[in-house]
Short mmCIF file of C-alpha atoms and ligand atoms in Angstrom, two decimals:
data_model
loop_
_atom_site.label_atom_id
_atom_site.label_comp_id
_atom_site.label_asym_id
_atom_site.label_seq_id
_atom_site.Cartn_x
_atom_site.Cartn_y
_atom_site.Cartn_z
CA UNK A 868 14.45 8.21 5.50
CA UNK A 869 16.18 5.46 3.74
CA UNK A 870 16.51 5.56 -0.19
CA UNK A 871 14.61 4.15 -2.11
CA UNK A 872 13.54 3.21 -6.13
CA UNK A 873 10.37 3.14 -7.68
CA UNK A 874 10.68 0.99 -10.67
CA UNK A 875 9.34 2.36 -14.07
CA UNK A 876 8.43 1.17 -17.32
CA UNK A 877 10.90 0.81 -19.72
CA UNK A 878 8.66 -0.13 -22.23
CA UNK A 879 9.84 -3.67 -22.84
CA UNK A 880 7.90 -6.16 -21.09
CA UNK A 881 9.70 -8.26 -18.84
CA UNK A 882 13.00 -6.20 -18.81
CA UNK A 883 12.28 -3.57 -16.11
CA UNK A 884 15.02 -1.51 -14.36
CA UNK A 885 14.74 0.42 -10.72
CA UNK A 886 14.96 4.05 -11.34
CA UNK A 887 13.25 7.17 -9.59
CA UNK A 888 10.33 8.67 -10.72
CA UNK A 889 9.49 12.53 -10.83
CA UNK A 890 5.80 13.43 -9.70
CA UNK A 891 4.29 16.01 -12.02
CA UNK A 892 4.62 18.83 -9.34
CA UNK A 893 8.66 17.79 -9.00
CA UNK A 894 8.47 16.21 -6.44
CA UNK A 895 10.32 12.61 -6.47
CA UNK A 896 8.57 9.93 -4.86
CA UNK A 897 11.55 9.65 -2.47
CA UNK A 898 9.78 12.04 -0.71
CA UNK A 899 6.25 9.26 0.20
CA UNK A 900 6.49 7.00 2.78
CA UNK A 901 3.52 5.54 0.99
CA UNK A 902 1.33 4.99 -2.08
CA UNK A 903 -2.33 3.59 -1.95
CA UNK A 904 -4.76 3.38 -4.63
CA UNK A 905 -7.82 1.83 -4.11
CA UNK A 906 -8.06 -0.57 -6.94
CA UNK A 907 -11.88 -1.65 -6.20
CA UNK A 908 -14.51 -2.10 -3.43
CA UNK A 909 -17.38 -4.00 -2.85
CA UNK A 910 -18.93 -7.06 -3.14
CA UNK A 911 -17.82 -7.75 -6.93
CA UNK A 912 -14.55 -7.61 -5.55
CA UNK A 913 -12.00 -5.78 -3.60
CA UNK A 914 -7.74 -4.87 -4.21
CA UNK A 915 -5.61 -2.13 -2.60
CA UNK A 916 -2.57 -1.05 -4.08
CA UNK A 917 0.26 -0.20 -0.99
CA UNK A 918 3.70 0.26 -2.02
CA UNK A 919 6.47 1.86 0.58
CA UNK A 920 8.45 2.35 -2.52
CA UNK A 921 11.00 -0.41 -2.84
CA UNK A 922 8.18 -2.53 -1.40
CA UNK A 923 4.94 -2.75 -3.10
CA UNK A 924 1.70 -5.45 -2.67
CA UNK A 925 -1.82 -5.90 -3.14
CA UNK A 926 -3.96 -6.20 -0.05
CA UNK A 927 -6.53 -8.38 -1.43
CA UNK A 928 -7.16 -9.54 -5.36
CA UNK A 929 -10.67 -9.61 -5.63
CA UNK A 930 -11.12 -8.99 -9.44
CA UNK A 931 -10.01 -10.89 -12.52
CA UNK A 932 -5.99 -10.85 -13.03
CA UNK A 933 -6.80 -8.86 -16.09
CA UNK A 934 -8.91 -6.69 -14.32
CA UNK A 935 -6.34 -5.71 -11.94
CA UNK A 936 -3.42 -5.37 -14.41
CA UNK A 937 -5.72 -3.14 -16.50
CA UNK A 938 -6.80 -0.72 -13.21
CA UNK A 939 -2.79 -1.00 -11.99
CA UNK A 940 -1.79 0.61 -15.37
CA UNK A 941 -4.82 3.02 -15.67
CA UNK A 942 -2.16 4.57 -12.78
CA UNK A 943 0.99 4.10 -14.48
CA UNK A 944 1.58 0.89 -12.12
CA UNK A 945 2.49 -2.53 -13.26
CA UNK A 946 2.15 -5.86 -11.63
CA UNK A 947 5.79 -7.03 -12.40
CA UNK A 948 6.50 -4.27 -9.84
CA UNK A 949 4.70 -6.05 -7.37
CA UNK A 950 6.45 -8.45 -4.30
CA UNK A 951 3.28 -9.99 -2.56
CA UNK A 952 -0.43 -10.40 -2.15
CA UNK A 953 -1.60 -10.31 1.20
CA UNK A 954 -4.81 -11.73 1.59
CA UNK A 955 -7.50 -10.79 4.44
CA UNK A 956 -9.93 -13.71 4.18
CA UNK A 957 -11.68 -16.49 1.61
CA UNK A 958 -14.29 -14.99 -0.16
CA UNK A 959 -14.19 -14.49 -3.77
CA UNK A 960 -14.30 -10.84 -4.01
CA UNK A 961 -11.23 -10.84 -1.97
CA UNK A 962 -9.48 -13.48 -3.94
CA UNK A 963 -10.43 -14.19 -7.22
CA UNK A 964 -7.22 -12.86 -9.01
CA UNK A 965 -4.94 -14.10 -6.54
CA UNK A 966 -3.99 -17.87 -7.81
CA UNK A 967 -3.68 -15.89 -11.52
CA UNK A 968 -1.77 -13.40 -10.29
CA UNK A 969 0.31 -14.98 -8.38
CA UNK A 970 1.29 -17.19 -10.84
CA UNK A 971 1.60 -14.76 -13.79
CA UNK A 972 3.83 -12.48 -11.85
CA UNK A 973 5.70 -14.91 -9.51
CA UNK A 974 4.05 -13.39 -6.06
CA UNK A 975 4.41 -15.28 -2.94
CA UNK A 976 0.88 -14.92 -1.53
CA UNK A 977 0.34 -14.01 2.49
CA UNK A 978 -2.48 -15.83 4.06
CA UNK A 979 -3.43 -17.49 7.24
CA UNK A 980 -3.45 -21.49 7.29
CA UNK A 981 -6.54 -21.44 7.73
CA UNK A 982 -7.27 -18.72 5.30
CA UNK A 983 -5.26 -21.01 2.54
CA UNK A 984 -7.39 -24.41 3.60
CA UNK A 985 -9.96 -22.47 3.04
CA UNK A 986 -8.93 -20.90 -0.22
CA UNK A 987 -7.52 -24.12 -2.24
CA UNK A 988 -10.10 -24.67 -5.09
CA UNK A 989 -9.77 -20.96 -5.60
CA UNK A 990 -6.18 -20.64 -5.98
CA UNK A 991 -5.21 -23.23 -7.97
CA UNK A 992 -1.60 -24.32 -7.92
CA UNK A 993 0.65 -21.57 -6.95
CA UNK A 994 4.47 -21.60 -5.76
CA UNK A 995 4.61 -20.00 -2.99
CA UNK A 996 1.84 -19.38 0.36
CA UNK A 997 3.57 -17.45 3.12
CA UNK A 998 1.31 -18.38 6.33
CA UNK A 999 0.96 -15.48 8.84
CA UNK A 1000 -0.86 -15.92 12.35
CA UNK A 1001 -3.45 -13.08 13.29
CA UNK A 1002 -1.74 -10.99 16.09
CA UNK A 1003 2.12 -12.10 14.93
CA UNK A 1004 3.66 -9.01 12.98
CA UNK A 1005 6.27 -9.85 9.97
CA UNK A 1006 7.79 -8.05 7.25
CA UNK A 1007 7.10 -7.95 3.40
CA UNK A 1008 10.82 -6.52 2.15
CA UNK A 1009 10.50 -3.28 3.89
CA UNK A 1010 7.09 -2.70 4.54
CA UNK A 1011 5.89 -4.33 8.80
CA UNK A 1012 2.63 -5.84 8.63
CA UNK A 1013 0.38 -6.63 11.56
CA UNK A 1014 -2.58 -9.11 10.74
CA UNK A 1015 -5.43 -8.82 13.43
CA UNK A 1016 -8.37 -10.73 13.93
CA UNK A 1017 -11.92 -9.09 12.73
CA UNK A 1018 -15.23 -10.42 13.29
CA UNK A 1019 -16.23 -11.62 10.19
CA UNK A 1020 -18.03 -15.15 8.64
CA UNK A 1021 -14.87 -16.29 7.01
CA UNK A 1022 -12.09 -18.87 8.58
CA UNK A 1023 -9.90 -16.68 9.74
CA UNK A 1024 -10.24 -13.21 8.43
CA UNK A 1025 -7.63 -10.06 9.10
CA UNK A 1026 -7.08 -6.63 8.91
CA UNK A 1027 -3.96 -5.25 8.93
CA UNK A 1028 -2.02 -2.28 9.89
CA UNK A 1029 1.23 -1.59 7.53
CA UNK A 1030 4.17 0.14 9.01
CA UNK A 1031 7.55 2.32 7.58
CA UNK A 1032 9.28 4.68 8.69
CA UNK A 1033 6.77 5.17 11.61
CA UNK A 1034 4.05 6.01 8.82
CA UNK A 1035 1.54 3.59 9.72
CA UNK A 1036 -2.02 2.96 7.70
CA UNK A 1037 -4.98 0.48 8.63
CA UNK A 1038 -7.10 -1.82 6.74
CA UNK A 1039 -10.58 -2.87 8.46
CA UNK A 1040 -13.14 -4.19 6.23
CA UNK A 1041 -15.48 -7.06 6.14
CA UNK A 1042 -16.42 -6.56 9.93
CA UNK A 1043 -19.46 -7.04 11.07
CA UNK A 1044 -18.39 -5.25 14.39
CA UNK A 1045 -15.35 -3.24 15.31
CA UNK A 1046 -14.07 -4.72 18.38
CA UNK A 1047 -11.84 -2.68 21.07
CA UNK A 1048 -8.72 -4.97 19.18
CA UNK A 1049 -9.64 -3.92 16.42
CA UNK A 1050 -9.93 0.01 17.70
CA UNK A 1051 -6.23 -1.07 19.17
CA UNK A 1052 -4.52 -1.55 16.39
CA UNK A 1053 -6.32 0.95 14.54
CA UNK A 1054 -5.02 4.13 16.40
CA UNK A 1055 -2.64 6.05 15.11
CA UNK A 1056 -2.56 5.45 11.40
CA UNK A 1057 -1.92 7.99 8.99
CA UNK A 1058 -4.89 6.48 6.65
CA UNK A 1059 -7.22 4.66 7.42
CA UNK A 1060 -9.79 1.94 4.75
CA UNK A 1061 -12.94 1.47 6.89
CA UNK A 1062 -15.59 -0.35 5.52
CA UNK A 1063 -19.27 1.81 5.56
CA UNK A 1064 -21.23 -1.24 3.43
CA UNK A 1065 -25.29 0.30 4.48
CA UNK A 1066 -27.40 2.33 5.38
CA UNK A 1067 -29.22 0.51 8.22
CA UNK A 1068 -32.61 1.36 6.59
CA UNK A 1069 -31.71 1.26 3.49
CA UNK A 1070 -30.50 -2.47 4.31
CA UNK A 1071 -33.68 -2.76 6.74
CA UNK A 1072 -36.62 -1.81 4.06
CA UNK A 1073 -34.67 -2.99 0.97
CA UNK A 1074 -35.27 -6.43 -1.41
CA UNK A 1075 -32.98 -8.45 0.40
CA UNK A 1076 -34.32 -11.47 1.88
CA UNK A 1077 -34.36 -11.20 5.96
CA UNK A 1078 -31.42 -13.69 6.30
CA UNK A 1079 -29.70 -12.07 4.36
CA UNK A 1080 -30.45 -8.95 6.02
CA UNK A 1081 -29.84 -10.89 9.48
CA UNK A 1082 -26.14 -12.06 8.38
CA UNK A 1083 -25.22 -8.22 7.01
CA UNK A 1084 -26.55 -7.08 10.47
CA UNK A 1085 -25.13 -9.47 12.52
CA UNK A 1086 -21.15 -9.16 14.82
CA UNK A 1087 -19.75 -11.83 11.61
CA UNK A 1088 -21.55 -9.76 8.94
CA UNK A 1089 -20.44 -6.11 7.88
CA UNK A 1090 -20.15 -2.54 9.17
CA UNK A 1091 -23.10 0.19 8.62
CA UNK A 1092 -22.27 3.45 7.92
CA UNK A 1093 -23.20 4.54 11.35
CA UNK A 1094 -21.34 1.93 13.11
CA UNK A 1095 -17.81 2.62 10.77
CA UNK A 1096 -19.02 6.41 12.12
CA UNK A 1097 -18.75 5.53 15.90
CA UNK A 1098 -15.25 3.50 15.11
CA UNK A 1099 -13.92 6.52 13.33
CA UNK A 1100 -14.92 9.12 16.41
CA UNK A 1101 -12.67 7.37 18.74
CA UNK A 1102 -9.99 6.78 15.80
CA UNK A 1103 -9.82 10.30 14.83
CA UNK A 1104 -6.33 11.94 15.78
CA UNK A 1105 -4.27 15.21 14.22
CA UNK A 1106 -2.49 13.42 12.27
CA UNK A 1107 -5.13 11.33 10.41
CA UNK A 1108 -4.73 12.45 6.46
CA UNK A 1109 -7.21 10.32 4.64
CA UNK A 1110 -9.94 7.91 5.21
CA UNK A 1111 -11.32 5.77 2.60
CA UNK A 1112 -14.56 4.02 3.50
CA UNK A 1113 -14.72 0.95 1.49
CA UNK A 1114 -16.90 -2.25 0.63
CA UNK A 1115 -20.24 0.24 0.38
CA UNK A 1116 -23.08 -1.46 -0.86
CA UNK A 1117 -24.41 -0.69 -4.23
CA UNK A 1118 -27.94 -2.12 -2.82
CA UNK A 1119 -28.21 -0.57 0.61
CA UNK A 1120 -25.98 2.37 0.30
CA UNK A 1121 -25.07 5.43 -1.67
CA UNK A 1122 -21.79 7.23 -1.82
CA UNK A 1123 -23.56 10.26 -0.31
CA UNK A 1124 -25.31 8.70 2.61
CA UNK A 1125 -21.76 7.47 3.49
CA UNK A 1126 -19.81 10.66 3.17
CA UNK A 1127 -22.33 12.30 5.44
CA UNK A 1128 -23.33 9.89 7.74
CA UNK A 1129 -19.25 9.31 8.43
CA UNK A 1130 -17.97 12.99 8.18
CA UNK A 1131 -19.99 14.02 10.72
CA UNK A 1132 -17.10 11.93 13.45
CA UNK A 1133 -14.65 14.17 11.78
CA UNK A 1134 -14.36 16.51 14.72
CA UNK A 1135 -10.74 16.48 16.41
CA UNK A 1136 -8.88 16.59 12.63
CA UNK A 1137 -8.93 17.56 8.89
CA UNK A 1138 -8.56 14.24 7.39
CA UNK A 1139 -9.85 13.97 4.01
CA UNK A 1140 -12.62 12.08 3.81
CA UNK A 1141 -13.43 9.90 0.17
CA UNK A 1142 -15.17 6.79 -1.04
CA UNK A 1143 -14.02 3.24 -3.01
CA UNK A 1144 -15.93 2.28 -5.69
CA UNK A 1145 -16.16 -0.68 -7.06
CA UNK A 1146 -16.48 -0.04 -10.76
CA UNK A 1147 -13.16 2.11 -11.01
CA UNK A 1148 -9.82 3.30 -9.46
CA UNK A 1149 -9.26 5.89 -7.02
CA UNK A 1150 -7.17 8.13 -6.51
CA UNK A 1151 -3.02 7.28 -6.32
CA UNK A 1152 -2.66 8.92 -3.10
CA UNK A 1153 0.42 9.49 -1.43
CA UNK A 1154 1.66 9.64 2.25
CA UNK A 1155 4.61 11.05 3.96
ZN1 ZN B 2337 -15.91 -8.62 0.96
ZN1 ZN B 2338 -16.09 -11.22 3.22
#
């Protein structure tokens, strides 16, 4: 594995230095192909943390910038550490911190063109829009991204698979149904964020109104527990470590319905199985 530095804080804002940092249990984080922390979920807005150590972004800005910069520290992470935002589609709980962000911090933002048409009044001015094409892999630094095509009611929306050192993890949320592509580029990842939004009747005898039931339900809407069940029975492998279901509705879904509704594809493995909220941070988890 190639070295690496994890920058830390040196307590003076805006003079930072690259040195390694020591894990409580000793270990350095030399030895982590990858950190992830699941910064929030759900429909008041969505951000993952991924850094390959030299190499760290947001998948998604879906909060205030403040917001973000608060949760990032809660975990002893800072945004000048940052390099990019990638971002998966349009709608504001995906990007509402992005134009700040990227400004405040200097990040080049990833998007589709169609994605950044899409995303203008949004964003604001910013300096710098990297435009990736769903199904064309590029790097970020260090870490290989592949952008893939999920049905979804946005322009042009992506999830992603991120790749080093032949540790690879997968990002699939906002779908309304998990296409074999999508099951494609899923296999194989070491972790896996798969959105579990409802509980299908939960979502079926709740107070939404029936279009907006319809458009939840429908192949552009988003994933039921059930359904993010069936895509994780066929994802399942030995060396799946964690899955994160994400995006659950705070409406038509609990935390518990999810966990058990999911856990019971968990058949061929012993990945860990946990939730995203959207009111708090998870876990900083790591990955060989
Ligand atoms: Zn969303
Ligand atoms: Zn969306």
């Amino acid at each position: 594995m190639k070295p690496i530095a994890i920058a830390a804080d040196l307590g003076i804002r805006g003079v930072r230095m690259k040195i390694s940092r020591f894990s409580e249990q000793g270990q350095s984080e030399l030895d982590y192909n990858f950190q992830i922390c699941m910064l929030a979920s759900g429909s008041r807005g969505n951000a993952v943390y991924v850094s390959g150590g030299s190499t760290s972004i947001l998948i998604d800005a879906g909060l205030s910038g403040i917001e973000i910069e608060r949760r990032l520290n809660s975990k002893g992470l800072y945004p000048e550490d940052l390099d990019a935002i990638l971002v998966s589609h349009e709608h504001t709980d995906h990007i509402q911190g992005v134009g700040v962000l990227s400004r405040r911090f200097n990040l080049p933002i990833y998007m589709s063109s169609k994605t950044e048409k899409a995303s203008v009044s949004q964003l604001g001015t910013v300096r710098v829009i990297k435009n990736f094409e769903c199904g064309s892999s590029f790097m970020i630094k260090d870490l290989f991204i592949h952008p893939f095509s999920i049905s979804h009611d946005a322009k042009d929306p992506s999830g992603f698979t991120v790749n080093q050192n032949g540790t690879k993890i997968g990002i699939a949320t906002d779908l309304g149904i998990a296409t074999s592509m999508v099951k494609e580029h899923l296999k194989g990842c070491s972790l896996l964020i798969l959105e579990a939004n409802h509980d299908e009747d939960m979502l079926i005898n709740g107070p939404y109104p029936w279009p907006i039931k319809q458009r939840i339900k429908s192949r552009t809407g988003h994933l039921s527990n059930e359904a993010s069940k069936n895509l994780l029975k066929e994802l399942q492998h030995d060396r799946l470590k964690y899955v994160i279901l994400a995006h659950l509705s705070q409406t038509n879904n609990t935390p518990q319905k999810a966990l058990s509704e999911v856990s019971r594809a968990i058949t061929r493995c012993n990945a860990q199985l946990d939730v995203a909220t959207q009111d708090e941070c998870g876990a900083l988890l790591r990955l060989k």
